XYZ file of C-alpha atoms in Angstrom:
492
model
C 40.560 -10.597 -41.370
C 41.649 -14.178 -40.565
C 38.726 -15.512 -42.616
C 39.780 -13.397 -45.623
C 43.344 -14.625 -45.217
C 42.216 -18.252 -45.084
C 40.060 -17.738 -48.181
C 42.984 -16.207 -50.073
C 45.273 -19.090 -49.112
C 42.604 -21.589 -50.143
C 42.192 -19.929 -53.552
C 45.938 -19.891 -54.133
C 46.217 -23.541 -53.087
C 43.386 -24.498 -55.445
C 45.069 -22.700 -58.343
C 48.367 -24.423 -57.571
C 46.728 -27.851 -57.428
C 44.992 -27.327 -60.772
C 48.191 -25.974 -62.333
C 50.255 -28.930 -61.102
C 47.674 -31.394 -62.416
C 47.956 -29.828 -65.875
C 51.734 -30.389 -66.045
C 53.230 -33.070 -68.239
C 55.178 -34.408 -65.254
C 52.139 -34.717 -62.982
C 51.590 -38.445 -63.618
C 55.163 -39.348 -62.694
C 55.038 -37.062 -59.658
C 51.804 -38.652 -58.448
C 53.189 -42.165 -58.934
C 56.261 -41.275 -56.869
C 54.038 -40.042 -54.032
C 51.997 -43.261 -54.241
C 55.169 -45.327 -53.966
C 56.213 -43.381 -50.884
C 52.766 -43.904 -49.355
C 53.391 -47.656 -49.590
C 56.723 -47.303 -47.793
C 56.871 -49.275 -44.500
C 58.064 -46.109 -42.746
C 54.744 -44.402 -43.491
C 52.442 -45.020 -40.539
C 48.767 -45.286 -41.472
C 47.874 -44.018 -37.989
C 49.888 -40.862 -38.605
C 49.591 -40.744 -42.360
C 50.059 -37.021 -42.909
C 53.166 -36.467 -40.816
C 54.915 -39.713 -41.763
C 54.213 -39.199 -45.484
C 55.534 -35.624 -45.303
C 58.706 -36.956 -43.652
C 59.086 -39.581 -46.394
C 58.599 -36.995 -49.124
C 61.202 -34.755 -47.492
C 63.768 -37.539 -47.074
C 63.336 -38.746 -50.669
C 64.077 -35.295 -52.124
C 60.607 -35.089 -53.653
C 59.789 -32.105 -51.441
C 62.452 -30.025 -53.201
C 61.059 -30.999 -56.593
C 57.560 -29.954 -55.527
C 58.856 -26.672 -54.087
C 60.627 -25.882 -57.373
C 57.411 -26.625 -59.299
C 55.463 -24.239 -57.071
C 58.196 -21.608 -57.452
C 57.865 -21.750 -61.242
C 54.064 -21.739 -61.201
C 53.703 -18.812 -58.796
C 56.001 -16.555 -60.806
C 54.384 -17.379 -64.150
C 50.791 -18.572 -64.431
C 49.497 -17.344 -61.093
C 51.359 -14.031 -61.307
C 49.695 -13.316 -64.649
C 46.308 -14.181 -63.124
C 46.874 -11.467 -60.518
C 47.791 -8.953 -63.243
C 44.530 -9.762 -64.994
C 42.520 -9.392 -61.783
C 44.070 -5.987 -61.112
C 43.527 -4.708 -64.642
C 39.934 -5.758 -65.174
C 37.862 -2.765 -64.080
C 34.876 -2.713 -66.470
C 33.375 0.367 -64.827
C 36.408 2.455 -65.733
C 37.583 3.678 -69.113
C 40.768 1.863 -70.094
C 43.420 4.578 -70.606
C 45.627 2.128 -72.500
C 43.060 0.950 -75.027
C 44.911 2.691 -77.876
C 48.094 0.880 -76.941
C 46.367 -2.496 -76.842
C 44.824 -1.722 -80.215
C 48.236 -0.807 -81.592
C 49.572 -4.141 -80.343
C 46.826 -6.045 -82.131
C 47.413 -4.033 -85.317
C 51.156 -4.712 -85.177
C 50.520 -8.433 -84.800
C 48.189 -8.429 -87.804
C 50.743 -6.468 -89.826
C 53.482 -9.002 -89.067
C 51.227 -11.926 -90.008
C 50.123 -10.157 -93.182
C 53.763 -9.587 -94.187
C 54.472 -13.290 -93.732
C 51.425 -14.336 -95.773
C 52.274 -11.803 -98.478
C 55.755 -13.280 -98.740
C 54.190 -16.748 -99.054
C 51.957 -15.508 -101.872
C 54.870 -13.862 -103.697
C 56.984 -17.014 -103.487
C 54.001 -19.291 -104.177
C 54.494 -21.437 -101.086
C 51.993 -22.614 -98.493
C 52.057 -20.788 -95.164
C 51.090 -24.034 -93.440
C 54.024 -25.841 -95.017
C 54.187 -28.790 -97.339
C 55.710 -32.294 -97.170
C 59.393 -32.462 -97.998
C 60.547 -34.533 -100.920
C 62.295 -37.751 -99.935
C 65.625 -36.459 -101.257
C 65.298 -33.211 -99.287
C 64.351 -35.109 -96.150
C 67.286 -37.482 -96.500
C 69.723 -34.621 -97.044
C 68.391 -32.716 -94.028
C 68.657 -35.807 -91.829
C 72.164 -36.629 -93.040
C 73.357 -33.071 -92.385
C 71.387 -32.506 -89.171
C 74.560 -32.015 -87.136
C 76.171 -29.880 -89.869
C 73.259 -27.830 -91.172
C 75.609 -25.119 -92.413
C 76.312 -27.555 -95.271
C 72.625 -28.013 -96.078
C 71.888 -26.478 -99.479
C 69.015 -23.982 -99.493
C 68.351 -21.043 -101.816
C 67.685 -17.918 -99.720
C 68.009 -15.293 -102.462
C 64.289 -14.436 -102.454
C 63.827 -14.429 -98.693
C 64.102 -11.478 -96.326
C 63.413 -10.925 -92.623
C 59.736 -10.246 -91.925
C 60.690 -7.308 -89.713
C 63.609 -5.832 -87.783
C 63.874 -3.860 -84.506
C 63.792 -0.625 -86.504
C 60.358 -1.541 -87.940
C 58.886 -2.058 -84.486
C 60.425 1.181 -83.252
C 58.995 3.129 -86.199
C 55.526 1.814 -85.361
C 55.907 2.796 -81.711
C 56.973 6.308 -82.606
C 54.143 6.756 -85.132
C 51.290 5.864 -82.817
C 48.959 8.919 -82.655
C 49.777 11.299 -79.778
C 52.776 9.154 -78.952
C 54.879 10.428 -76.078
C 56.627 7.839 -73.956
C 56.536 10.117 -70.930
C 52.771 10.576 -71.293
C 51.865 6.903 -71.362
C 49.944 6.058 -68.161
C 52.075 3.022 -67.329
C 53.627 2.848 -63.888
C 57.424 2.531 -63.889
C 59.992 2.727 -61.106
C 62.093 5.717 -60.155
C 65.821 5.318 -59.560
C 65.282 5.099 -55.800
C 62.757 2.306 -56.369
C 65.249 0.478 -58.567
C 67.840 0.891 -55.823
C 65.476 -0.853 -53.420
C 64.642 -3.607 -55.910
C 68.311 -4.287 -56.691
C 69.487 -3.773 -53.120
C 71.072 -7.241 -52.960
C 73.461 -6.219 -55.708
C 74.756 -3.305 -53.659
C 74.915 -5.091 -50.323
C 78.418 -6.159 -49.332
C 77.747 -9.425 -47.523
C 80.620 -10.287 -45.229
C 79.680 -13.942 -44.960
C 80.400 -14.404 -48.662
C 84.102 -14.025 -47.893
C 84.006 -16.986 -45.512
C 83.279 -19.507 -48.207
C 84.968 -19.985 -51.488
C 82.540 -18.989 -54.243
C 82.908 -22.338 -55.985
C 82.042 -24.120 -52.742
C 78.973 -21.911 -52.311
C 77.748 -22.787 -55.793
C 78.332 -26.490 -55.236
C 76.424 -26.392 -51.948
C 73.505 -24.513 -53.523
C 73.326 -26.883 -56.483
C 73.483 -29.886 -54.171
C 70.389 -28.572 -52.359
C 68.568 -28.249 -55.722
C 66.422 -25.330 -54.554
C 65.444 -22.966 -57.384
C 64.964 -20.058 -54.958
C 68.532 -20.398 -53.642
C 69.892 -20.550 -57.182
C 67.964 -17.392 -58.023
C 69.317 -15.651 -54.935
C 72.954 -16.430 -55.698
C 72.523 -15.113 -59.262
C 71.743 -11.685 -57.798
C 75.410 -11.083 -57.014
C 76.401 -11.264 -60.702
C 79.628 -13.126 -59.966
C 78.744 -16.753 -60.655
C 81.654 -18.819 -62.023
C 80.938 -19.839 -65.613
C 81.230 -23.530 -64.675
C 78.036 -23.401 -62.610
C 75.970 -20.924 -64.611
C 74.175 -23.449 -66.835
C 73.056 -25.558 -63.872
C 71.925 -22.464 -61.941
C 69.917 -21.201 -64.889
C 68.278 -24.604 -65.360
C 66.911 -24.555 -61.824
C 65.697 -20.946 -62.030
C 64.077 -21.500 -65.434
C 62.717 -24.930 -64.492
C 64.249 -26.409 -67.633
C 65.551 -29.750 -66.397
C 65.010 -32.507 -68.920
C 62.538 -35.365 -68.454
C 61.765 -38.354 -70.661
C 58.726 -36.465 -71.928
C 60.952 -33.542 -72.971
C 63.297 -35.843 -74.882
C 60.366 -37.453 -76.697
C 58.921 -34.037 -77.484
C 62.269 -32.807 -78.859
C 62.415 -35.837 -81.155
C 58.853 -35.076 -82.254
C 59.835 -31.497 -83.115
C 62.854 -32.749 -85.021
C 60.656 -35.225 -86.892
C 58.290 -32.416 -87.853
C 61.208 -30.380 -89.228
C 62.384 -33.361 -91.254
C 58.949 -34.163 -92.674
C 57.508 -30.710 -93.393
C 58.983 -27.758 -95.278
C 57.863 -24.371 -93.877
C 58.673 -20.898 -95.097
C 59.914 -20.186 -91.566
C 62.729 -22.684 -92.198
C 64.185 -20.358 -94.801
C 63.646 -17.369 -92.516
C 65.551 -19.193 -89.763
C 68.472 -19.963 -92.078
C 68.428 -16.382 -93.332
C 68.431 -14.922 -89.826
C 71.285 -17.093 -88.552
C 73.368 -16.235 -91.617
C 72.718 -12.490 -91.245
C 73.454 -12.356 -87.514
C 75.190 -15.163 -85.604
C 77.214 -16.401 -88.583
C 78.680 -12.902 -89.012
C 79.493 -12.495 -85.322
C 82.998 -13.411 -84.173
C 81.622 -14.577 -80.837
C 78.872 -16.859 -82.166
C 79.707 -18.099 -85.688
C 81.078 -21.379 -84.289
C 77.567 -22.205 -83.028
C 75.921 -21.853 -86.433
C 74.989 -25.535 -86.776
C 73.391 -25.898 -83.358
C 71.508 -22.613 -83.769
C 69.879 -23.978 -86.918
C 68.711 -27.014 -84.948
C 67.392 -24.950 -82.044
C 65.536 -22.374 -84.120
C 64.039 -24.908 -86.540
C 62.607 -26.927 -83.661
C 61.512 -23.699 -81.965
C 59.449 -22.797 -85.024
C 57.529 -26.123 -84.717
C 56.854 -25.948 -80.982
C 53.109 -25.430 -80.494
C 53.590 -25.326 -76.707
C 55.171 -21.885 -77.013
C 51.920 -20.297 -78.140
C 50.163 -21.936 -75.186
C 52.785 -20.772 -72.682
C 52.813 -17.179 -73.939
C 49.486 -16.347 -72.341
C 47.154 -13.647 -73.635
C 48.477 -11.022 -71.243
C 48.731 -8.241 -73.823
C 45.061 -7.776 -74.589
C 41.805 -8.252 -72.771
C 40.257 -10.128 -75.659
C 41.005 -13.777 -76.301
C 44.242 -14.186 -78.306
C 43.782 -15.247 -81.906
C 45.140 -18.460 -83.306
C 47.058 -18.489 -86.573
C 47.780 -21.118 -89.182
C 51.499 -20.420 -89.314
C 54.067 -20.710 -87.983
C 53.215 -23.582 -85.599
C 54.931 -21.881 -82.647
C 53.015 -18.651 -83.239
C 56.309 -16.716 -83.308
C 57.114 -15.084 -86.650
C 60.911 -15.007 -87.083
C 62.346 -11.503 -87.203
C 65.810 -10.136 -87.836
C 67.925 -11.145 -84.839
C 65.636 -13.654 -83.124
C 68.392 -16.292 -83.079
C 70.491 -13.952 -80.927
C 68.191 -14.740 -78.010
C 69.355 -18.358 -78.301
C 73.019 -17.767 -79.171
C 74.273 -16.966 -75.619
C 72.919 -20.301 -74.364
C 75.436 -22.039 -76.607
C 78.102 -21.034 -74.083
C 76.226 -22.802 -71.280
C 75.085 -26.150 -72.679
C 76.747 -28.792 -74.836
C 73.523 -30.726 -75.425
C 71.096 -29.209 -77.954
C 68.170 -30.577 -75.921
C 69.253 -28.877 -72.689
C 70.057 -25.726 -74.648
C 66.658 -25.731 -76.321
C 64.524 -26.049 -73.201
C 66.487 -23.413 -71.275
C 66.308 -21.007 -74.217
C 62.593 -21.694 -74.672
C 61.892 -21.008 -70.987
C 63.896 -17.758 -71.146
C 62.120 -16.656 -74.324
C 58.662 -17.360 -72.920
C 59.496 -15.703 -69.613
C 61.197 -12.567 -70.964
C 62.069 -12.192 -74.634
C 58.616 -12.303 -76.196
C 57.646 -9.196 -74.219
C 60.456 -7.284 -75.918
C 59.203 -8.028 -79.441
C 55.518 -7.067 -79.214
C 53.577 -3.902 -78.388
C 52.036 -4.631 -75.003
C 51.160 -3.057 -71.658
C 52.983 -5.573 -69.491
C 55.197 -4.032 -66.737
C 58.117 -5.960 -68.250
C 57.169 -5.212 -71.869
C 59.156 -3.187 -74.385
C 56.893 -0.147 -73.971
C 57.397 -0.075 -70.201
C 61.154 -0.546 -70.607
C 61.329 2.336 -73.108
C 59.243 4.519 -70.800
C 61.532 3.699 -67.867
C 64.587 4.561 -69.964
C 63.136 7.898 -71.038
C 62.127 8.955 -67.518
C 65.512 7.984 -66.089
C 67.249 9.947 -68.842
C 65.129 13.037 -68.202
C 65.630 13.011 -64.444
C 69.256 11.885 -64.131
C 70.921 12.983 -67.365
C 69.200 16.290 -68.200
C 72.141 17.492 -70.315
C 71.921 14.438 -72.556
C 68.140 14.748 -72.713
C 68.387 18.404 -73.776
C 71.080 17.566 -76.312
C 68.874 14.948 -77.952
C 65.933 17.333 -77.988
C 67.993 20.104 -79.593
C 69.106 17.700 -82.310
C 65.508 16.460 -82.698
C 66.705 12.898 -82.143
C 64.446 10.665 -80.092
C 66.800 9.085 -77.512
C 65.011 5.752 -77.811
C 66.377 5.462 -81.365
C 69.879 5.264 -79.940
C 69.239 2.367 -77.544
C 66.233 0.479 -78.926
C 68.333 -2.198 -80.648
C 69.967 -2.910 -77.275
C 66.664 -3.107 -75.421
C 64.768 -5.254 -77.906
C 67.540 -7.877 -78.038
C 68.433 -7.577 -74.343
C 71.949 -6.508 -75.456
C 72.608 -9.856 -77.172
C 75.046 -9.327 -80.026
C 76.093 -5.978 -78.588
C 77.861 -6.938 -75.363
C 80.696 -9.500 -75.256
C 79.253 -12.906 -74.247
C 80.903 -12.982 -70.823
C 79.356 -9.631 -69.872
C 76.026 -10.433 -71.524
C 75.696 -13.587 -69.421
C 76.373 -11.526 -66.283
C 73.596 -9.124 -67.318
C 71.245 -12.049 -67.909
C 72.252 -13.463 -64.508
C 70.745 -10.306 -63.036
C 67.604 -10.599 -65.169
C 67.062 -14.113 -63.817
C 68.181 -13.320 -60.287
C 65.854 -10.327 -59.874
C 63.243 -11.642 -62.324
C 63.077 -8.292 -64.085
C 63.941 -6.723 -67.433
C 64.154 -3.255 -65.890
C 67.912 -3.711 -65.608
C 68.072 -3.214 -69.407
C 66.859 0.398 -69.218
C 69.137 1.149 -66.279
C 72.141 -0.339 -68.048
C 71.389 1.616 -71.233
C 71.286 4.840 -69.191
C 74.625 4.250 -67.526
C 76.299 3.472 -70.872
C 75.100 6.825 -72.221
C 76.329 8.495 -69.039
C 79.687 6.771 -69.373
C 80.117 8.230 -72.864
C 78.256 11.482 -72.283
C 81.138 13.827 -73.046
C 81.700 12.294 -76.476
C 77.965 12.300 -77.269
C 77.636 15.988 -76.372
C 80.302 16.861 -78.955
C 78.475 15.390 -81.983
C 75.306 16.490 -83.747
C 74.082 13.547 -85.869
C 72.458 10.204 -85.089
C 75.117 8.434 -87.143
C 77.891 9.950 -85.036
C 76.152 9.006 -81.805
C 75.693 5.434 -83.074
C 79.397 5.311 -83.920
C 80.325 6.389 -80.386
C 78.127 3.671 -78.914
C 78.919 0.935 -81.451
C 81.740 -0.741 -79.535
C 80.745 -2.019 -76.090
C 83.640 -4.453 -75.747
C 85.191 -2.471 -72.889
C 81.962 -2.254 -70.882
C 81.800 -4.108 -67.548
C 78.269 -4.766 -66.350
C 78.477 -4.994 -62.564
C 80.629 -1.893 -61.859
C 78.491 0.321 -64.093
C 75.177 -0.896 -62.685
C 76.426 -0.446 -59.125
C 77.515 3.057 -60.072
C 74.065 3.825 -61.486
C 72.243 2.476 -58.426
C 74.512 4.421 -56.077
C 73.469 7.777 -57.513
C 71.507 10.123 -55.320
């Protein structure tokens, strides 16, 4: 047993070493260790211990720990999912779902290329004219004043399109999909920290706690404190940066400038789709319209970021993911995509800091909500969890929907796919996203959707049309996240 344990540790260590060496910051990290090795306090006769002490005292140990924290919960975690799934001797019960995911991806790409053909533009983009480039550069900080004709452009797809595809898959029944999801008791265990009343929290002022945690610079501590859902807004951006691993380096600044340069030099059809999406969503939202200019910057650079396609690993299908000519990021803009970035505008003043935190959040969570996949945190699993919770804990609502022949997912899908962005007030949305980051799980979305329906159950039971139900659920401005989630988790 000890030999197996040692082998497992060795394999994990080897994966971590290779992953760290592939990072952009590896060269600087290695140079810093070399400098410490030359420190007079490092004894060549006790090299290992004295170097470890020097690394600890310099603060480099914390940086390395945070790197390992990020790598274990992303790259290496996905490797374990792959290892568990690959059973060639067995028939894959989810093959139809994987095939549907591939078909949906092809459909989205085809829609984009068809739009390019109709408008007679190149999908790969074309060089901007000097006048267009100069205007874009001059108005970079006020892109709402940049003149662009969007009359012929439309979103490639919307949440409703993805939902229609999900519900039309042959033999589709969410409750019959052989994906493993948690029961309410399991969720109670997973989110136990949220329910626990910790007496020692009353000893310290919450602001002091946050300052002490941030001073220690440990990502794991930042993640832990987010689990309470009561972080003062002043510290939220810094906490998120540590948990997402989105602190800015010189390389990141250079890369941002490269993305900006690409936007200025090349005209892509996705540029118009970005402008169209921001105008249709954030610009019409009372809570986000003031961030219109910075959202243009963020989403334009996002569309050029080829690293995104590399970071979103091929976890959805067993076959090797395909590469596409356009857009460079691999992410086709859809109706509402900018609403994933909009909440970050409340956390960061700098577009660069905003961009890298948003990008990390998108890669870690959001992309799984916009594709058909079998991931435990994917949109299919979240919908399945919602449906099972509704059946078991709100049978009256479930029966009411069935009698009306309304699929309950239709009522909440827009919430789930956008992680409630644009539906909850920003202050409550950020609390909900605190919990997503703190517990590293999107399952809270399904649970929160259930408790909202429960909260308005009596009104829902009195109406008989989907439009009426949507009207009852349209205004979430009075909803408070933490009390409702605690109420849901406290159910027997």
